[in-house]
Coordinates of C-alpha atoms in Angstrom, one line a residue:
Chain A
X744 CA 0.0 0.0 0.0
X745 CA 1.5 3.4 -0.7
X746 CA 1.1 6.4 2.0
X747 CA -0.1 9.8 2.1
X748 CA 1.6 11.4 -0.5
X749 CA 2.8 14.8 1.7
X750 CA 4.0 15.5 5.3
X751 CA 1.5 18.2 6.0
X752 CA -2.0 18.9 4.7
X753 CA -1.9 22.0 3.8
X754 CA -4.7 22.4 1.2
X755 CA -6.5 20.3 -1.1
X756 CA -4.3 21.6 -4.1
X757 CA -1.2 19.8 -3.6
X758 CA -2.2 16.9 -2.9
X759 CA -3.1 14.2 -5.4
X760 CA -6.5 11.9 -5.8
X761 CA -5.0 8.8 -4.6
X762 CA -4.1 10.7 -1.3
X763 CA -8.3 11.5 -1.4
X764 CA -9.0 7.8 -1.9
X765 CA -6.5 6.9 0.6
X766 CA -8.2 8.7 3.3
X767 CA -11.8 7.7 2.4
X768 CA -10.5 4.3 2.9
X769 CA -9.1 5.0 5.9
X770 CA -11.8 6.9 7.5
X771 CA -14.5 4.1 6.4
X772 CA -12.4 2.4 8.8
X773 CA -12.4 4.6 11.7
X774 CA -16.3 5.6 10.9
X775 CA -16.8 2.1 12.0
X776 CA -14.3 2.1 15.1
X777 CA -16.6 5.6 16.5
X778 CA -19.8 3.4 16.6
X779 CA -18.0 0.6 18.3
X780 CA -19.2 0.7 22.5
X781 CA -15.8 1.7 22.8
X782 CA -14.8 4.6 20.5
X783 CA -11.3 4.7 20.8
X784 CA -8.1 3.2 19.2
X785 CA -4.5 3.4 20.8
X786 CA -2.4 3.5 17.5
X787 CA -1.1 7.1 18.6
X788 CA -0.4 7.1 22.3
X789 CA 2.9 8.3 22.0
X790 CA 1.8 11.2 19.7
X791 CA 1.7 14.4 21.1
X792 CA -0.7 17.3 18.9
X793 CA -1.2 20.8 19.4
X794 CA -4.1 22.5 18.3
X795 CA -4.0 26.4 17.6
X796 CA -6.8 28.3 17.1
X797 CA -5.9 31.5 15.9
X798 CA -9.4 32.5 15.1
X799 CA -12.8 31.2 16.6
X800 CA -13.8 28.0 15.7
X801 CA -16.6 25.8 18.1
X802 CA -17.0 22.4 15.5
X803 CA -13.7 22.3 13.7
X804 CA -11.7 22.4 16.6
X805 CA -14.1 19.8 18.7
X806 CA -13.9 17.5 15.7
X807 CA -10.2 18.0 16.0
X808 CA -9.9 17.0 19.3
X809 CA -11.7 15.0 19.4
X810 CA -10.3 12.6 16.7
X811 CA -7.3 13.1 17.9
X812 CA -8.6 11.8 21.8
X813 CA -10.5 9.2 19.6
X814 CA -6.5 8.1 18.2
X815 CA -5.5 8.0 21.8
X816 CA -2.8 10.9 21.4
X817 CA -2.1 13.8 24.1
X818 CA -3.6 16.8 23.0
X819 CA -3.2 20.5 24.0
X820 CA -5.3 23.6 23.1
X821 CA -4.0 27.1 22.3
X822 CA -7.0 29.8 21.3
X823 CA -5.1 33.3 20.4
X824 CA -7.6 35.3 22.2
X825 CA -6.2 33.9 25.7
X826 CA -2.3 33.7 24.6
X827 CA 0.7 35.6 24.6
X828 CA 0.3 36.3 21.1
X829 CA -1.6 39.5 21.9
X830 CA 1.2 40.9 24.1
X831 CA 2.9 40.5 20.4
X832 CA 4.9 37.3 20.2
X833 CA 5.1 36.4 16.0
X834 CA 3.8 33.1 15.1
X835 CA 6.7 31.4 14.7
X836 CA 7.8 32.4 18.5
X837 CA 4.6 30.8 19.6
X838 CA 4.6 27.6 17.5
X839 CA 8.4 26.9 18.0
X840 CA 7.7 27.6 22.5
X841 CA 4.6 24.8 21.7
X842 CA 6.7 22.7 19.7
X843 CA 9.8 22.0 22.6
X844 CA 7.5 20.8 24.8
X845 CA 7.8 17.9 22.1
X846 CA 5.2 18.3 20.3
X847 CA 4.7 16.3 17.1
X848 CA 1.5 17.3 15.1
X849 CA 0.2 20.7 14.4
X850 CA -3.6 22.0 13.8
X851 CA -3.9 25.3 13.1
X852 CA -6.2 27.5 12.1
X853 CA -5.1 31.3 11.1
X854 CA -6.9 34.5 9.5
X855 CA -4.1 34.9 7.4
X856 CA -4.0 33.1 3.7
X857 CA -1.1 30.8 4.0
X858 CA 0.1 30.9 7.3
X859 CA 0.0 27.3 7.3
X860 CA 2.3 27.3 4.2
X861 CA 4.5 29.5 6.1
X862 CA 4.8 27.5 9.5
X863 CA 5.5 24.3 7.9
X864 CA 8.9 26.0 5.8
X865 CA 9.8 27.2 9.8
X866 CA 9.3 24.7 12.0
X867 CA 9.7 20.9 12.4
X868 CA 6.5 19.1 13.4
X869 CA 3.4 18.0 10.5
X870 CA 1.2 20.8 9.8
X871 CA -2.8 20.3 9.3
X872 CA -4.8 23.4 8.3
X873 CA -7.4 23.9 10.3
X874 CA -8.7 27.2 7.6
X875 CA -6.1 29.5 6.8
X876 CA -8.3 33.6 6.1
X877 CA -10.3 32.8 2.7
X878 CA -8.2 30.1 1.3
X879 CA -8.5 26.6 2.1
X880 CA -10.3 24.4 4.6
X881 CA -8.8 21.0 3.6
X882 CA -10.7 19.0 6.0
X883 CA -13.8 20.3 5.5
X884 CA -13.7 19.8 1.5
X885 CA -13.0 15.8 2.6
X886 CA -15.2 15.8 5.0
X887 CA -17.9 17.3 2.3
X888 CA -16.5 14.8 -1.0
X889 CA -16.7 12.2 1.9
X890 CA -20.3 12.9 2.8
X891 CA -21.5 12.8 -0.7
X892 CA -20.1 9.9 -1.9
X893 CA -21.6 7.7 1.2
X894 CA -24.9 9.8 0.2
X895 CA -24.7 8.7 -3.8
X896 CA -22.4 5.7 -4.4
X897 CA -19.6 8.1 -6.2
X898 CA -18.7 11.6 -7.2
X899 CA -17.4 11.0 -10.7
X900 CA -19.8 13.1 -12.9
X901 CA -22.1 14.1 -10.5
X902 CA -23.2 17.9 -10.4
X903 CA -22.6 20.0 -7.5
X904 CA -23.1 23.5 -6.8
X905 CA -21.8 25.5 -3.9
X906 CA -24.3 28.3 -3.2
X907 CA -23.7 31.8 -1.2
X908 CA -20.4 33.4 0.0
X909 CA -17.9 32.2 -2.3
X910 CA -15.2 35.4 -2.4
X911 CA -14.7 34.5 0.8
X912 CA -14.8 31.3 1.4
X913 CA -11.9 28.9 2.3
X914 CA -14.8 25.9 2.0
X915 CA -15.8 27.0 -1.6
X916 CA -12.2 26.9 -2.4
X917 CA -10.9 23.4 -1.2
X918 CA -14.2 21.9 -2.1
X919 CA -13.6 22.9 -5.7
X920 CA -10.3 21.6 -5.7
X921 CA -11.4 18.3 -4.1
X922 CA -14.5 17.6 -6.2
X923 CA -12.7 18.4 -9.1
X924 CA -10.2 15.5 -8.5
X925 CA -12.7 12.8 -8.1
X926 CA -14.7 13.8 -11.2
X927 CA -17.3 16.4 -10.3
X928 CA -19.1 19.1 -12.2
X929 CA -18.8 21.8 -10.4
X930 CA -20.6 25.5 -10.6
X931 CA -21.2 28.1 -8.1
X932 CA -24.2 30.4 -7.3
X933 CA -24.7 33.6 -5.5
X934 CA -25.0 37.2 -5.6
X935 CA -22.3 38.6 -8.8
X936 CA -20.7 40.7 -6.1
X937 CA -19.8 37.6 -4.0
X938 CA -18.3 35.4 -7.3
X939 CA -14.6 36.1 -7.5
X940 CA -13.5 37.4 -10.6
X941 CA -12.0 34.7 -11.7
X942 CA -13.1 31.5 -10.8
X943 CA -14.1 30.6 -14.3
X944 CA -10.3 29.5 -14.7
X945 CA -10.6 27.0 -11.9
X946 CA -13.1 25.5 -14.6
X947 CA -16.0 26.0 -12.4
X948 CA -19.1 27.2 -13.9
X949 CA -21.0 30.2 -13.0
X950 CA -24.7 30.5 -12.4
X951 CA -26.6 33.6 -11.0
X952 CA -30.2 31.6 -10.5
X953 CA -30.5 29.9 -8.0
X954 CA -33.7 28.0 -9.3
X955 CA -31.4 27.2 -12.5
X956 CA -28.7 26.4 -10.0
X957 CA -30.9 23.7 -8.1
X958 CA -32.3 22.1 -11.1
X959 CA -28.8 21.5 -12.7
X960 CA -27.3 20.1 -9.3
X961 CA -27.5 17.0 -7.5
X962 CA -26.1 18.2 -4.8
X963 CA -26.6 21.8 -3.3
X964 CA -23.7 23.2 -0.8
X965 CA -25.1 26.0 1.0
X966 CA -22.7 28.3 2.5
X967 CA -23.0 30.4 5.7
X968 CA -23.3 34.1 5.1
X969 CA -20.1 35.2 6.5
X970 CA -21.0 39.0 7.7
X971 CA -17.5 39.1 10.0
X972 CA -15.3 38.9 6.7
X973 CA -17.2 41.4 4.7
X974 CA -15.4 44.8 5.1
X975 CA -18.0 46.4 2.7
X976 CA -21.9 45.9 2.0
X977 CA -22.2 43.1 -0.9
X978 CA -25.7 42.7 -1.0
X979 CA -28.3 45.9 -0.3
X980 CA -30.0 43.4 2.5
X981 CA -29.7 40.0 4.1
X982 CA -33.8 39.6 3.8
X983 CA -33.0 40.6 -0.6
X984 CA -30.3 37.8 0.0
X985 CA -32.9 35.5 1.4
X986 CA -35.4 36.0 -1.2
X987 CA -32.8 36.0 -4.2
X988 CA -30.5 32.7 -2.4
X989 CA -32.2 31.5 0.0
X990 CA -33.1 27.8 0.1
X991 CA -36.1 26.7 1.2
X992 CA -38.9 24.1 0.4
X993 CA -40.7 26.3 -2.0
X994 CA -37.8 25.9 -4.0
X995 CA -37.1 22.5 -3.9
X996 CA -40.7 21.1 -4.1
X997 CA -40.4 23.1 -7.9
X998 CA -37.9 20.5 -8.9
X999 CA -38.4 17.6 -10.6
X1000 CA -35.9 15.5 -8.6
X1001 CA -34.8 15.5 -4.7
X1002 CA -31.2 16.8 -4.8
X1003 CA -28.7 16.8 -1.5
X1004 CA -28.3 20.0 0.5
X1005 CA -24.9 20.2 3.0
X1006 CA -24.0 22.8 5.0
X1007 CA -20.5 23.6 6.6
X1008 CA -22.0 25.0 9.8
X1009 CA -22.7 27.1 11.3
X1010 CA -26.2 28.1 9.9
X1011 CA -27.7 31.2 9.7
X1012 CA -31.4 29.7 9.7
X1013 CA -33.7 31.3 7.9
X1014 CA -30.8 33.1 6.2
X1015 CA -29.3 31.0 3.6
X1016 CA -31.2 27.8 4.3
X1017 CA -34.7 27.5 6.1
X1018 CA -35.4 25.2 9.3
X1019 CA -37.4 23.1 7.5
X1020 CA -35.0 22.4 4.7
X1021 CA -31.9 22.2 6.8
X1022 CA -34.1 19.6 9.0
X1023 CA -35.3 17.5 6.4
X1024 CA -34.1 13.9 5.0
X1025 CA -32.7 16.1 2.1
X1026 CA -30.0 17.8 4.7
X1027 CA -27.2 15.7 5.3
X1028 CA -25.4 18.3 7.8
X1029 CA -25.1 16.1 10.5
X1030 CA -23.8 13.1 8.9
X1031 CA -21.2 15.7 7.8
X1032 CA -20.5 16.6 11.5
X1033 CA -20.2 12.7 12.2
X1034 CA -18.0 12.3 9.2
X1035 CA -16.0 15.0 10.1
X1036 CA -14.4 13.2 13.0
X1037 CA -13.6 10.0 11.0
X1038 CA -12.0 11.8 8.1
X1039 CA -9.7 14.7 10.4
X1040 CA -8.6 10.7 12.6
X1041 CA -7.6 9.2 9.1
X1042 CA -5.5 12.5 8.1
X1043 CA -4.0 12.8 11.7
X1044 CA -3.4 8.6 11.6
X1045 CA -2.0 8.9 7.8
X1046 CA 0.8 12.0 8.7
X1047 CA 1.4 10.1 12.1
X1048 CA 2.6 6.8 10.5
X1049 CA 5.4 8.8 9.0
X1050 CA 6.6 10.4 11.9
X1051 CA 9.3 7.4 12.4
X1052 CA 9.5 6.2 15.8
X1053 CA 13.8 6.2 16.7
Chain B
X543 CA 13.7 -19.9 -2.7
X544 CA 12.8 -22.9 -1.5
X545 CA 9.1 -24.7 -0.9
X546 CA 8.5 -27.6 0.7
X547 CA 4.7 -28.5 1.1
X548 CA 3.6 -29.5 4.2
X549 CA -0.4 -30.0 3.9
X550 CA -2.0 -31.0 1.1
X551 CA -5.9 -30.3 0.5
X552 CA -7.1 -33.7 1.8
X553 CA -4.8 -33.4 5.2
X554 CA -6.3 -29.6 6.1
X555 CA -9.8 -31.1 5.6
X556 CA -8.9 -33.6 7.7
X557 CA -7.6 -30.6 10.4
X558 CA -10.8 -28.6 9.2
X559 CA -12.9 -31.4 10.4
X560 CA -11.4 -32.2 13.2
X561 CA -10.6 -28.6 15.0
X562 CA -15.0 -28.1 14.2
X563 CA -15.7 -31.6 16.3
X564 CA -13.2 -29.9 19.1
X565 CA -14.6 -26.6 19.3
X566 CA -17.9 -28.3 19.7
X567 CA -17.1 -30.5 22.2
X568 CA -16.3 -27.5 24.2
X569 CA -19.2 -24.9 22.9
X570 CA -22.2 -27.7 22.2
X571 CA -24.6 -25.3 20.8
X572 CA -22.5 -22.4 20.9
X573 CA -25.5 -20.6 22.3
X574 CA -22.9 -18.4 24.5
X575 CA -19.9 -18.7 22.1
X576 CA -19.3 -16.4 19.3
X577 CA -16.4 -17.2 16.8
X578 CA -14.1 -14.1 15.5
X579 CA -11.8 -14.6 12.5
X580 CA -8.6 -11.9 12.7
X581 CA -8.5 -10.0 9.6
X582 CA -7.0 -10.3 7.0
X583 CA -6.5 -14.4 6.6
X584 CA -8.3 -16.0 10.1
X585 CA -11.1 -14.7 8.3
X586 CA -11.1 -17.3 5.7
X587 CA -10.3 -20.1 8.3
X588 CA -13.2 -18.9 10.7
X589 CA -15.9 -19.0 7.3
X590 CA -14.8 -22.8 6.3
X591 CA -15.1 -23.7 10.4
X592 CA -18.3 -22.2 10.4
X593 CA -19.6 -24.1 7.6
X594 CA -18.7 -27.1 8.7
X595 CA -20.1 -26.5 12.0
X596 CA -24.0 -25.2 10.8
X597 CA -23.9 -27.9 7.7
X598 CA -22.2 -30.9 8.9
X599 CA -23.1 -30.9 12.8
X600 CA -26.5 -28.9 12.4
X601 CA -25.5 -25.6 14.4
X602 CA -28.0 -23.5 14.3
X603 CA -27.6 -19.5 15.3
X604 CA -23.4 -20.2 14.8
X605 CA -21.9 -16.3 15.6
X606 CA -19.3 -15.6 13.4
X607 CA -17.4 -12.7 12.8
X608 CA -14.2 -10.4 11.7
X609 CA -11.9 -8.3 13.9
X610 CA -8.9 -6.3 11.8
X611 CA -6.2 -5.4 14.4
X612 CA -4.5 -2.7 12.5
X613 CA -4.9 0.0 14.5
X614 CA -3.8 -1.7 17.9
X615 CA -0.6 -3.1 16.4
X616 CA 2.6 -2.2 18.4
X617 CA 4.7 -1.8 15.6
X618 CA 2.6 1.5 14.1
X619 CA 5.7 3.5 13.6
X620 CA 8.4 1.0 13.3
X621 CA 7.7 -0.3 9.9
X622 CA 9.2 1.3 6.9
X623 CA 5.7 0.2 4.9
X624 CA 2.3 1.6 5.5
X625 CA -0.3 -0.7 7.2
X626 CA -3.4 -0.9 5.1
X627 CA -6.4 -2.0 7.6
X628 CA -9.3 -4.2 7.0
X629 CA -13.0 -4.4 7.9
X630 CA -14.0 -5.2 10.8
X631 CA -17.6 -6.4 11.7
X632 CA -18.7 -7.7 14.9
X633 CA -22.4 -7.4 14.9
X634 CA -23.2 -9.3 18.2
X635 CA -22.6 -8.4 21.8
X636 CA -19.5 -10.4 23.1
X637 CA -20.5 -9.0 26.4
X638 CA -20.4 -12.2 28.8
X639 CA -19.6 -14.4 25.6
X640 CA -16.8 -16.6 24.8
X641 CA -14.9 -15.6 22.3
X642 CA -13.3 -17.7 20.1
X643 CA -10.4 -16.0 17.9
X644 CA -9.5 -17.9 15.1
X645 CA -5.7 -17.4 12.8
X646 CA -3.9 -19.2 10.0
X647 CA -0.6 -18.8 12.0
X648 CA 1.0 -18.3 15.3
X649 CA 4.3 -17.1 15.1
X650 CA 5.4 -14.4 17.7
X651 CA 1.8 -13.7 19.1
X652 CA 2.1 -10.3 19.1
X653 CA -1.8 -9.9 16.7
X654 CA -3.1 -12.1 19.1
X655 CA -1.7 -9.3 21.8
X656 CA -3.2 -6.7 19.3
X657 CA -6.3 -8.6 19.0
X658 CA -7.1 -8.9 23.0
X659 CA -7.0 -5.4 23.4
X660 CA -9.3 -4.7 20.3
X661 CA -11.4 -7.1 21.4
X662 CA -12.3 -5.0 24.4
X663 CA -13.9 -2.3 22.8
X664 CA -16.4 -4.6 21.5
X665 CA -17.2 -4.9 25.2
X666 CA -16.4 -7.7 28.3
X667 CA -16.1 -11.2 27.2
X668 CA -16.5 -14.1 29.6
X669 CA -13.2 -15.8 28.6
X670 CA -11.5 -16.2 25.1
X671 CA -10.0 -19.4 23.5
X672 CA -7.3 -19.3 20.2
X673 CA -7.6 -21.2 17.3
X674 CA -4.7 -21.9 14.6
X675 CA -4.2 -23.7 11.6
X676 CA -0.4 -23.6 12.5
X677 CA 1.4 -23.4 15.2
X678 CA 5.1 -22.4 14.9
X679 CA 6.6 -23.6 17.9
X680 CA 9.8 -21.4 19.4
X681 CA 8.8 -18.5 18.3
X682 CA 7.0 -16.9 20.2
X683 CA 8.3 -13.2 21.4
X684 CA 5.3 -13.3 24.5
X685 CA 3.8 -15.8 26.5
X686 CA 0.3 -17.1 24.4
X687 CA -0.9 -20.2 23.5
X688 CA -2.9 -22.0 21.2
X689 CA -6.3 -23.8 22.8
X690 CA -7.0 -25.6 19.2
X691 CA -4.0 -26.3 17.2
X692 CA -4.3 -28.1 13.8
X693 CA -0.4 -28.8 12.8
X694 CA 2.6 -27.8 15.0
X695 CA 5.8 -26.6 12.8
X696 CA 9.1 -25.9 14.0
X697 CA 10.6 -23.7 11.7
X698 CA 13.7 -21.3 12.3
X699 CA 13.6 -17.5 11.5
X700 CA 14.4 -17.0 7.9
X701 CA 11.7 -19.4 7.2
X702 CA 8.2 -18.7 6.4
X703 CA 4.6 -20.9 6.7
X704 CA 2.7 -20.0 4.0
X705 CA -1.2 -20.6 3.6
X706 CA -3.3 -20.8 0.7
X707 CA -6.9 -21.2 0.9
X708 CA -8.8 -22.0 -2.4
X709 CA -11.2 -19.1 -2.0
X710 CA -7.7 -16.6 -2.6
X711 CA -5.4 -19.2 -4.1
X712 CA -7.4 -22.2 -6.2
X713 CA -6.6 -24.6 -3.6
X714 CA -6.1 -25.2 -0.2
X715 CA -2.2 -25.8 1.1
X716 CA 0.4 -25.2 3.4
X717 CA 4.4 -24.4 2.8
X718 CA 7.1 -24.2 4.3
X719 CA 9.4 -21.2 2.5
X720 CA 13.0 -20.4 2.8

């Protein structure tokens, strides 16, 4: 069996589709060890991983911890807003301080783009991005690709369409890139002023109706409205938004077909997605939360096994 | 490389047969027994057992099922190739059971180590018994023991036992390698 094709996971990009198929296989495997009585595994109890959380996170950095608890390794928690990094410490200060107290994995999430690029050319310890600003979110585009395949057999050729925020979002962005590798369609959807300019040359199509949007898809992924990264006013109002964007039952019922909704999290209801949508069989959100925890154990196992023990 | 055949397919039937009449002997109905093959080759051991069992003796309600060790292996780390696990699926309680684990080989005992402590998440079993196809004598790196042994090989290091079953193979035989 070949391993995981890089040290770090960094972002979708640079890594290849066998490394995808890799960790499916591997997280089919740990799905089924967190539904045993007894959820846990001991493969990394001499694995030490430090989790900073540069920005605010509540699911991703649960998930986080607790695959890596679920992998039996020591884990410790570092949230900026509570750390010596406002008294202005630089990053690499604070990572290098964590890392001699031996530690041997990294999760980090950061609001700049690329700081986990950065860290992993500075310091000596395998770097997971936990969301780094508006670029990627590895973990959540495997944890999404994951999701749908269990939903529908396969990805290859499917249609999918990620509706809302997509300038800036770090999920849009790595779910492109991962979809794209296992054979997806891909198009996005929202207001003009929220389509970057030029995410044609990802080859991702571009739709501004979301009725048009939802009968071309199989699978609709609605993202949050993200009001704390919007410096300016994209859309006159968030009820226009609802009206223009918003999904709701109305919507669906006017298709001919049922298609898949997903969410990241966390949802703005009645926002981007109504209760009685998000709610419904349709809605798969929470088998992405369960997911989520088997895929970020297979990533953290797959980086571990290279980490030779002496 | 040398091969020397040790069992042919009429002297593991033979073995087949009799490690079934043993296990019932101890189990009768195996109303509180449950039989686990260790991924990835006890598995086809523990299926061939089994059918013997339910068609030649008539056990009805026969538990059987899979347990892959991968992930509570002591050498993660240690090896320079990737471990690629296997399915595991245990769809009973083992919870005041006894377990059966069933393997083609015994060499150092260290899955069978792996396999006791994987076994616990499944919950608390009453007492568990091994089963092997082979038993290499002398090499055993901690203290465990076979309760059901079908053929006993000494062999030295270098050399390897070798089982084929016909469902992966064509047919059914055991060699000695060198």
């Amino acid at each position: 069996m070949a391993g995981f094709s890089s040290q770090h996971l960094l972002g979708i990009k640079h890594i290849t589709k066998q490394d995808i198929e890799l960790i499916f296989d591997t997280a089919n495997h740990f799905k089924e060890v967190i539904n045993r009585p007894i959820k846990k595994v001991p493969s990394l109890r001499d694995i030490t991983i430090a989790n900073l959380f540069f920005e605010n996170s509540t699911r991703t950095r649960l998930s986080f911890e607790l695959a890596e608890k679920r992998l039996s390794a020591d884990v410790i928690n570092f949230s900026a807003n509570q750390s010596s990094v406002k008294k202005g410490e630089t990053l690499i200060d604070t990572v290098n301080n964590i890392l001699s107290m031996k530690v041997d994995i990294v999760v980090m999430r950061h609001p700049d783009v690329g700081a986990g690029v950065f860290l992993s050319k500075h310091v000596n310890a395998r770097i997971i991005n936990a969301g780094d600003g508006t670029h990627e979110h590895p973990t959540q585009a495997l944890l999404d690709a994951y999701s749908i395949k269990e939903k529908l057999g396969s990805i290859k050729g499917k249609n999918i369409v990620i509706v809302g925020d997509i300038l800036h979002s770090r999920v849009a962005l790595s779910n492109i890139f991962a979809l794209q590798k296992l054979g997806a369609n891909i198009k996005v959807c929202g207001p003009a002023t929220l389509i970057p300019k030029h995410i044609k040359s990802l080859g991702v199509g571009v739709e501004l109706n979301i009725d048009k949007a939802l009968q071309w898809c199989d699978v609709a992924n609605v993202l949050r409205v993200q009001h704390e990264r919007m410096d300016i006013k994209y859309f006159p109002s968030v009820r226009e938004y609802t009206q223009l964007f918003g999904i709701n039952k109305a919507r669906l019922n006017a298709l001919n077909k049922d298609i898949v909704i997903m969410h990241p999290g966390p949802i703005n209801r009645g926002v981007e997605i109504t209760s009685d949508v998000a709610d419904s069989k349709q809605a798969i959100i929470l088998n992405q939360v369960e997911n989520g925890v088997a895929i970020r154990m297979a990533i953290i196992y797959l980086l571990a096994e290279q980490i030779k023990n002496a | 490389m040398a091969k020397k055949k040790l069992l042919n397919k009429n002297a593991i039937a033979i073995i087949l047969q009799r490690l079934a009449c043993q296990l019932i002997e101890n189990h009768n109905n195996f109303a509180d027994t449950v039989l686990i093959g260790l991924q990835p080759r006890g598995v086809f051991l523990a299926k061939r057992l089994a059918h013997i069992i339910q068609n030649d003796y008539q056990v009805k309600d026969l538990k059987l099922g899979q347990l892959d060790i991968t992930f509570y292996r002591d050498d993660f780390r240690r090896r320079e190739e990737p471990l690629a696990a296997n399915t595991t699926s245990i769809d009973f309680t083992i919870e005041n059971k006894k377990v059966v684990f069933i393997d083609d080989v015994l060499f150092s005992g260290r899955s069978i180590r792996a396999a006791l402590t994987a076994v616990q998440s499944f919950g608390r079993p009453s007492e568990i018994e091994l089963l092997v196809l082979i038993d290499r004598r002398f090499s055993r790196h901690l203290p465990i023991q076979p309760d059901y042994k079908g053929f006993q090989v000494d062999a030295i290091n270098q050399e390897k036992v070798l089982v084929q079953w016909q469902e992966q193979n064509k047919a059914d035989a055991v060699y000695m390698v060198s």
